[in-house]
Coordinates of C-alpha atoms (C1' of nucleotides) in Angstrom, one line a residue:
Chain E
M142 CA 108.2 157.6 104.9
K143 CA 108.8 158.7 101.4
L144 CA 111.6 158.9 98.9
S145 CA 111.9 162.4 97.4
L146 CA 111.2 162.8 93.7
R147 CA 114.8 163.7 93.4
G148 CA 115.8 160.3 94.7
E149 CA 113.3 158.5 92.5
Y150 CA 114.6 160.3 89.4
A151 CA 118.2 159.4 90.4
L152 CA 117.3 155.7 90.7
R153 CA 115.5 155.8 87.3
A154 CA 118.3 157.5 85.6
M155 CA 120.8 155.1 87.1
Q156 CA 118.8 152.2 85.9
V157 CA 119.0 153.4 82.3
L158 CA 122.7 154.0 82.7
A159 CA 123.1 150.5 84.0
E160 CA 121.2 149.1 81.0
R161 CA 123.5 150.8 78.7
H162 CA 126.6 150.1 80.6
G163 CA 129.5 149.2 78.2
G164 CA 128.0 151.3 75.4
P165 CA 128.6 155.0 74.7
V166 CA 127.7 157.7 77.2
V167 CA 124.1 158.7 77.5
S168 CA 123.1 162.4 77.2
I169 CA 120.8 164.1 79.6
Q170 CA 118.5 164.8 76.7
T171 CA 118.1 161.0 76.1
L172 CA 117.6 160.2 79.8
S173 CA 115.2 163.0 80.2
E174 CA 113.0 162.0 77.3
E175 CA 113.1 158.3 78.0
Q176 CA 112.2 158.7 81.7
N177 CA 110.0 161.8 81.6
I178 CA 112.2 163.7 83.9
P179 CA 112.6 167.5 83.6
K180 CA 115.8 168.0 81.8
R181 CA 117.3 170.8 83.8
F182 CA 116.4 169.1 87.1
L183 CA 117.9 165.9 86.0
E184 CA 121.1 167.8 85.1
Q185 CA 121.5 168.8 88.8
I186 CA 120.9 165.3 90.0
L187 CA 123.4 163.8 87.6
N188 CA 125.9 166.4 88.8
D189 CA 125.4 165.3 92.3
L190 CA 125.8 161.7 91.4
K191 CA 129.0 162.6 89.7
S192 CA 130.3 164.2 92.9
S193 CA 129.5 161.0 94.6
G194 CA 131.7 159.0 92.2
L195 CA 128.9 156.8 91.1
V196 CA 128.8 158.2 87.5
E197 CA 131.3 159.6 85.2
S198 CA 130.7 162.2 82.5
R199 CA 132.1 163.2 79.2
R200 CA 131.7 166.7 77.9
G201 CA 131.3 168.2 74.5
M202 CA 129.2 167.3 71.6
A203 CA 129.0 163.6 72.0
G204 CA 129.0 163.9 75.7
G205 CA 126.9 162.3 78.4
Y206 CA 127.0 160.1 81.4
R207 CA 127.9 156.6 82.2
L208 CA 128.3 154.4 85.3
A209 CA 131.6 154.7 87.0
M210 CA 131.5 151.0 88.0
A211 CA 129.8 147.8 87.1
P212 CA 126.0 147.7 87.8
A213 CA 126.5 144.7 90.2
A214 CA 128.7 147.0 92.3
V215 CA 126.1 149.6 92.9
P216 CA 123.5 148.9 95.5
L217 CA 120.4 151.1 95.5
A218 CA 121.3 152.1 99.0
S219 CA 124.3 154.0 97.9
I220 CA 122.3 156.1 95.5
I221 CA 119.5 156.9 97.9
R222 CA 121.9 157.7 100.7
Y223 CA 123.8 160.1 98.6
I224 CA 120.8 161.9 97.2
D225 CA 118.2 161.6 100.0
G226 CA 120.1 160.8 103.1
A227 CA 119.1 158.3 105.7
L228 CA 117.2 155.1 105.0
S229 CA 115.9 155.1 108.6
P230 CA 112.4 156.3 109.5
V231 CA 113.9 158.2 112.5
S232 CA 117.4 159.6 112.7
C233 CA 118.1 158.1 116.1
V234 CA 118.4 154.7 114.6
S235 CA 120.4 155.7 111.6
E236 CA 123.9 154.3 111.3
R237 CA 125.3 157.0 109.1
F238 CA 123.1 159.9 109.7
Y239 CA 122.5 159.5 113.4
E240 CA 121.0 162.4 115.4
K241 CA 120.0 162.3 119.0
C242 CA 116.3 162.3 119.6
S243 CA 114.2 164.2 122.1
C244 CA 112.9 161.2 124.0
P245 CA 113.7 160.8 127.7
D246 CA 115.9 157.7 127.4
E247 CA 117.1 156.6 124.0
T248 CA 118.7 153.4 125.3
R249 CA 115.4 152.1 126.7
C250 CA 113.1 153.5 124.1
A251 CA 110.7 150.8 122.9
L252 CA 109.7 152.8 119.8
R253 CA 113.4 153.1 118.9
S254 CA 113.8 149.3 119.0
V255 CA 110.9 148.8 116.6
M256 CA 112.2 151.5 114.3
K257 CA 115.6 149.9 114.3
E258 CA 114.1 146.7 113.0
V259 CA 112.3 148.6 110.2
R260 CA 115.5 150.4 109.4
D261 CA 117.4 147.1 109.2
A262 CA 114.7 145.6 106.9
V263 CA 114.8 148.5 104.5
A264 CA 118.6 148.8 104.6
Q265 CA 119.1 145.1 104.0
M266 CA 116.8 145.2 101.0
M267 CA 118.4 148.3 99.5
E268 CA 121.9 147.1 100.2
K269 CA 121.5 143.7 98.6
T270 CA 119.7 145.0 95.5
T271 CA 122.0 146.4 92.9
L272 CA 121.6 148.0 89.6
A273 CA 122.4 144.6 88.1
D274 CA 119.4 143.1 89.9
L275 CA 117.3 145.9 88.6
I276 CA 118.2 144.9 85.1
A277 CA 117.4 141.3 85.7
R278 CA 114.0 142.2 87.1
A279 CA 113.3 144.4 84.1
Q280 CA 114.0 141.5 81.8
K281 CA 111.7 139.2 83.7
L282 CA 109.0 141.8 83.6
R283 CA 109.4 142.2 79.8
A284 CA 109.0 138.4 79.5
V285 CA 105.6 138.4 81.3
P286 CA 104.5 141.9 80.3
M287 CA 100.9 142.0 81.3
G288 CA 99.1 141.5 84.6
P289 CA 96.3 138.9 84.6
M290 CA 93.5 141.5 84.3
D291 CA 94.9 142.8 81.0
F292 CA 93.6 139.8 79.1
I293 CA 90.0 140.6 79.6
I294 CA 89.8 142.7 76.4
Chain Q
M130 CA 112.4 157.9 103.9
K131 CA 111.7 159.6 107.1
L132 CA 108.8 159.9 109.5
S133 CA 107.8 163.4 110.3
L134 CA 108.4 164.8 113.8
R135 CA 104.7 165.0 114.1
G136 CA 104.4 161.3 113.5
E137 CA 107.1 160.5 115.9
Y138 CA 105.5 162.6 118.6
A139 CA 102.2 160.9 117.9
L140 CA 103.7 157.5 118.4
R141 CA 105.5 158.5 121.6
A142 CA 102.4 160.1 123.1
M143 CA 100.3 157.0 122.2
Q144 CA 102.8 154.8 123.9
V145 CA 102.4 156.7 127.1
L146 CA 98.7 156.5 126.8
A147 CA 99.0 152.8 126.3
E148 CA 101.1 152.4 129.4
R149 CA 98.5 154.1 131.4
H150 CA 95.5 152.4 129.8
G151 CA 92.9 151.6 132.4
G152 CA 94.0 154.4 134.7
P153 CA 92.8 158.0 134.7
V154 CA 93.1 160.2 131.7
V155 CA 96.5 161.8 131.0
S156 CA 96.8 165.6 130.4
I157 CA 98.7 167.2 127.6
Q158 CA 100.9 168.8 130.3
T159 CA 102.0 165.4 131.6
L160 CA 102.5 164.0 128.1
S161 CA 104.4 167.0 127.1
E162 CA 106.8 167.0 130.1
E163 CA 107.3 163.3 130.1
Q164 CA 108.2 163.1 126.5
N165 CA 109.8 166.5 125.8
I166 CA 107.3 167.5 123.2
P167 CA 106.2 171.2 122.7
K168 CA 102.9 171.4 124.5
R169 CA 101.0 173.4 122.0
F170 CA 102.2 171.3 119.1
L171 CA 101.2 168.1 120.9
E172 CA 97.8 169.6 121.5
Q173 CA 97.2 169.7 117.7
I174 CA 98.5 166.2 117.3
L175 CA 96.2 164.8 120.0
N176 CA 93.3 166.6 118.4
D177 CA 94.1 164.9 115.1
L178 CA 94.3 161.5 116.8
K179 CA 91.0 162.2 118.4
S180 CA 89.4 162.8 115.0
S181 CA 90.8 159.5 113.9
G182 CA 89.0 157.8 116.7
L183 CA 92.2 156.3 118.2
V184 CA 91.9 158.4 121.4
E185 CA 89.2 159.9 123.5
S186 CA 89.3 163.0 125.6
R187 CA 87.8 164.3 128.7
R188 CA 87.6 168.0 129.3
G189 CA 87.7 170.2 132.4
M190 CA 90.0 170.4 135.4
A191 CA 90.8 166.7 135.7
G192 CA 90.7 166.3 131.9
G193 CA 93.1 164.6 129.5
Y194 CA 93.3 161.9 127.0
R195 CA 93.1 158.1 126.9
L196 CA 93.2 155.4 124.3
A197 CA 89.8 154.7 122.7
M198 CA 90.6 151.0 122.5
A199 CA 92.9 148.3 124.0
P200 CA 96.6 148.8 123.2
A201 CA 96.6 145.4 121.5
A202 CA 94.1 146.7 119.0
V203 CA 96.2 149.6 117.8
P204 CA 98.9 148.8 115.3
L205 CA 101.6 151.4 114.8
A206 CA 100.6 151.5 111.1
S207 CA 97.2 153.1 112.0
I208 CA 98.8 155.9 113.8
I209 CA 101.4 156.6 111.2
R210 CA 99.0 156.4 108.3
Y211 CA 96.6 158.8 110.0
I212 CA 99.3 161.4 110.9
D213 CA 101.8 161.0 108.1
G214 CA 100.2 159.2 105.3
A215 CA 101.7 156.4 103.2
L216 CA 104.1 153.9 104.5
S217 CA 105.4 153.3 101.0
P218 CA 108.7 154.8 99.8
V219 CA 107.0 155.8 96.5
S220 CA 103.3 156.5 96.0
C221 CA 102.9 154.2 93.0
V222 CA 103.2 151.2 95.3
S223 CA 101.0 152.5 98.0
E224 CA 97.8 150.5 98.7
R225 CA 95.8 153.3 100.3
F226 CA 97.6 156.4 99.0
Y227 CA 98.3 155.3 95.4
E228 CA 99.3 157.9 92.8
K229 CA 100.5 157.3 89.3
C230 CA 104.1 157.9 88.7
S231 CA 105.9 159.5 85.8
C232 CA 107.8 156.5 84.6
P233 CA 107.1 155.2 81.1
D234 CA 105.5 151.9 82.0
E235 CA 104.4 151.3 85.6
T236 CA 103.5 147.7 85.0
R237 CA 107.0 146.8 83.9
C238 CA 108.9 149.0 86.1
A239 CA 111.7 147.1 87.8
L240 CA 112.2 149.8 90.4
R241 CA 108.6 149.6 91.3
S242 CA 108.8 145.9 92.0
V243 CA 111.7 146.5 94.4
M244 CA 109.9 149.3 96.1
K245 CA 106.8 147.2 96.5
E246 CA 108.9 144.7 98.5
V247 CA 110.2 147.4 100.7
R248 CA 106.7 148.7 101.2
D249 CA 105.5 145.2 102.2
A250 CA 108.3 144.7 104.6
V251 CA 107.7 148.0 106.3
A252 CA 103.9 147.7 106.3
Q253 CA 104.0 144.2 107.7
M254 CA 106.2 145.3 110.6
M255 CA 104.1 148.3 111.4
E256 CA 100.9 146.4 111.0
K257 CA 101.9 143.5 113.3
T258 CA 103.4 145.7 116.0
T259 CA 100.8 147.2 118.3
L260 CA 100.9 149.5 121.3
A261 CA 100.7 146.4 123.5
D262 CA 103.9 145.1 121.9
L263 CA 105.5 148.4 122.5
I264 CA 104.7 148.1 126.2
A265 CA 106.2 144.6 126.3
R266 CA 109.3 145.8 124.7
A267 CA 109.6 148.7 127.1
Q268 CA 109.4 146.2 130.0
K269 CA 112.2 144.1 128.6
L270 CA 114.3 147.1 128.0
R271 CA 113.8 148.1 131.6
A272 CA 114.9 144.7 132.8
V273 CA 118.2 144.9 130.9
P274 CA 118.7 148.6 131.2
M275 CA 122.2 149.1 130.0
G276 CA 124.0 148.3 126.8
P277 CA 127.2 146.1 127.1
M278 CA 129.5 149.1 126.8
D279 CA 128.0 150.8 129.8
F280 CA 129.7 148.4 132.2
I281 CA 133.2 149.6 131.4
I282 CA 133.0 152.3 134.0
Chain Z
dA279 C1' 133.7 178.9 63.9
dC280 C1' 129.9 176.4 65.5
dA281 C1' 126.7 173.5 67.7
dA282 C1' 125.8 170.2 71.1
dT283 C1' 126.8 168.9 75.2
dC284 C1' 128.2 169.1 80.3
dT285 C1' 129.4 172.5 84.6
dC286 C1' 128.4 175.6 88.1
dT287 C1' 125.9 178.8 90.8
dA288 C1' 122.0 181.3 91.8
dT289 C1' 117.2 182.1 92.2
dT290 C1' 112.4 181.3 92.3
dG291 C1' 108.1 179.4 93.5
dC292 C1' 105.7 176.3 96.2
dA293 C1' 104.3 173.1 99.6
dT294 C1' 104.8 171.2 103.9
dA295 C1' 106.4 170.9 108.5
dA296 C1' 107.0 172.8 112.9
dG297 C1' 105.7 175.7 116.2
dT298 C1' 103.1 179.8 118.3
dA299 C1' 99.0 182.5 119.7
dG300 C1' 94.5 183.8 121.2
dG301 C1' 90.2 183.2 122.7
dG302 C1' 86.4 180.0 123.8
dA303 C1' 84.1 175.9 126.0
dT304 C1' 83.9 172.5 129.8
dT305 C1' 84.6 170.4 134.1
dT306 C1' 86.1 170.2 138.9
dG307 C1' 87.2 172.0 143.5
dT308 C1' 86.2 175.4 146.9
Chain D
dA239 C1' 79.2 181.5 142.1
dC240 C1' 83.7 181.6 141.0
dA241 C1' 88.4 180.3 139.9
dA242 C1' 91.5 177.2 137.9
dA243 C1' 92.8 173.8 135.0
dT244 C1' 91.9 171.6 131.2
dC245 C1' 90.5 170.5 126.3
dC246 C1' 88.8 172.8 121.7
dC247 C1' 89.2 175.3 117.5
dT248 C1' 91.1 178.4 114.2
dA249 C1' 94.4 181.1 112.5
dC250 C1' 99.0 182.6 111.9
dT251 C1' 104.1 182.6 111.5
dT252 C1' 108.3 180.9 110.5
dA253 C1' 111.5 177.7 108.7
dT254 C1' 112.8 174.2 105.8
dG255 C1' 113.3 171.6 102.0
dC256 C1' 111.7 170.2 97.4
dA257 C1' 111.1 170.9 92.6
dA258 C1' 112.1 173.5 89.0
dT259 C1' 114.1 177.2 86.2
dA260 C1' 117.7 180.4 84.5
dG261 C1' 122.0 182.1 82.8
dA262 C1' 126.6 182.2 81.7
dG263 C1' 130.7 179.4 81.2
dA264 C1' 133.7 175.3 79.7
dT265 C1' 134.6 171.4 76.7
dT266 C1' 134.6 168.6 72.6
dG267 C1' 133.8 167.1 67.7
dT268 C1' 133.1 168.6 63.0

DNA sequence: ACAATCTCTATTGCATAAGTAGGGATTTGT
DNA sequence: ACAAATCCCTACTTATGCAATAGAGATTGT
């Protein structure tokens, strides 16, 4: 039930790009250092994201990456789907990555109906949360930076 | 974001065992045929489930497996967690399989707070749904066997 | 020209998943 | 007692995908 590291890196990089949206492009170097992501690996991931149309790049000395659209227009689901594939726990309930499963009767499969609800919950969450929401959350978290336990010393 | 095949097989086998709860034990052979699961692979899985205490076995000629407890006492979450591990999309939000992540500040990570909500949604669903619920669903699905489109011809 | 960047393809190493195999132990039916 | 069907256990194989690394090329600003 896990996201790949690749997917996690993609989300984190995209969040940084979203925070700097409007400013100059951000280099892999910067993203890599800021988020502790292996540079060469991140390079691949950003290349994929570029193919997806979610980011644009600028080459050369002052090159780097930026979002291809406004943060509010990019749901997390798009990023994950492009990098990792299905959001569904089993592919027989996936809308975009459907594959037949080996169970005797898919139409009457009780497990399938449960998994469909899980899928819907996850998809709805990932669909409605955009990079802009991520930025808003980050701001709130900065405002109340510490958990309750951190005041003990 | 996917369940392993191993996990899916486990759930399907457990569902059959739940349906036959109270009756005689069910052999691997039967489970394998009924659910189209490779026999030898299923054998391993059932062995694992036995170690977890969720099923009991009986050896010998009329041997097989049965649930170790009532279907209503077995949430899907227990099965998945035992076979596949965490329900969380990233391990830094997992309650039982927590691992530190590589992001600069976990306590203020916006992505993490989103993932935590996803985790909670999935966990709640898997926790509240038991094998007994699965049986109930299966009965409802048998009562209304076909989807609307199936009436066209 | 040069340096910093992105671009593209390939390769490697590693872990895990999925499935297979063989032989042993236990129970039942005859 | 014996055979047949089953579970039990360990090991092995094979495939797949993930994570990371490598090298050579293209683009841009100075």
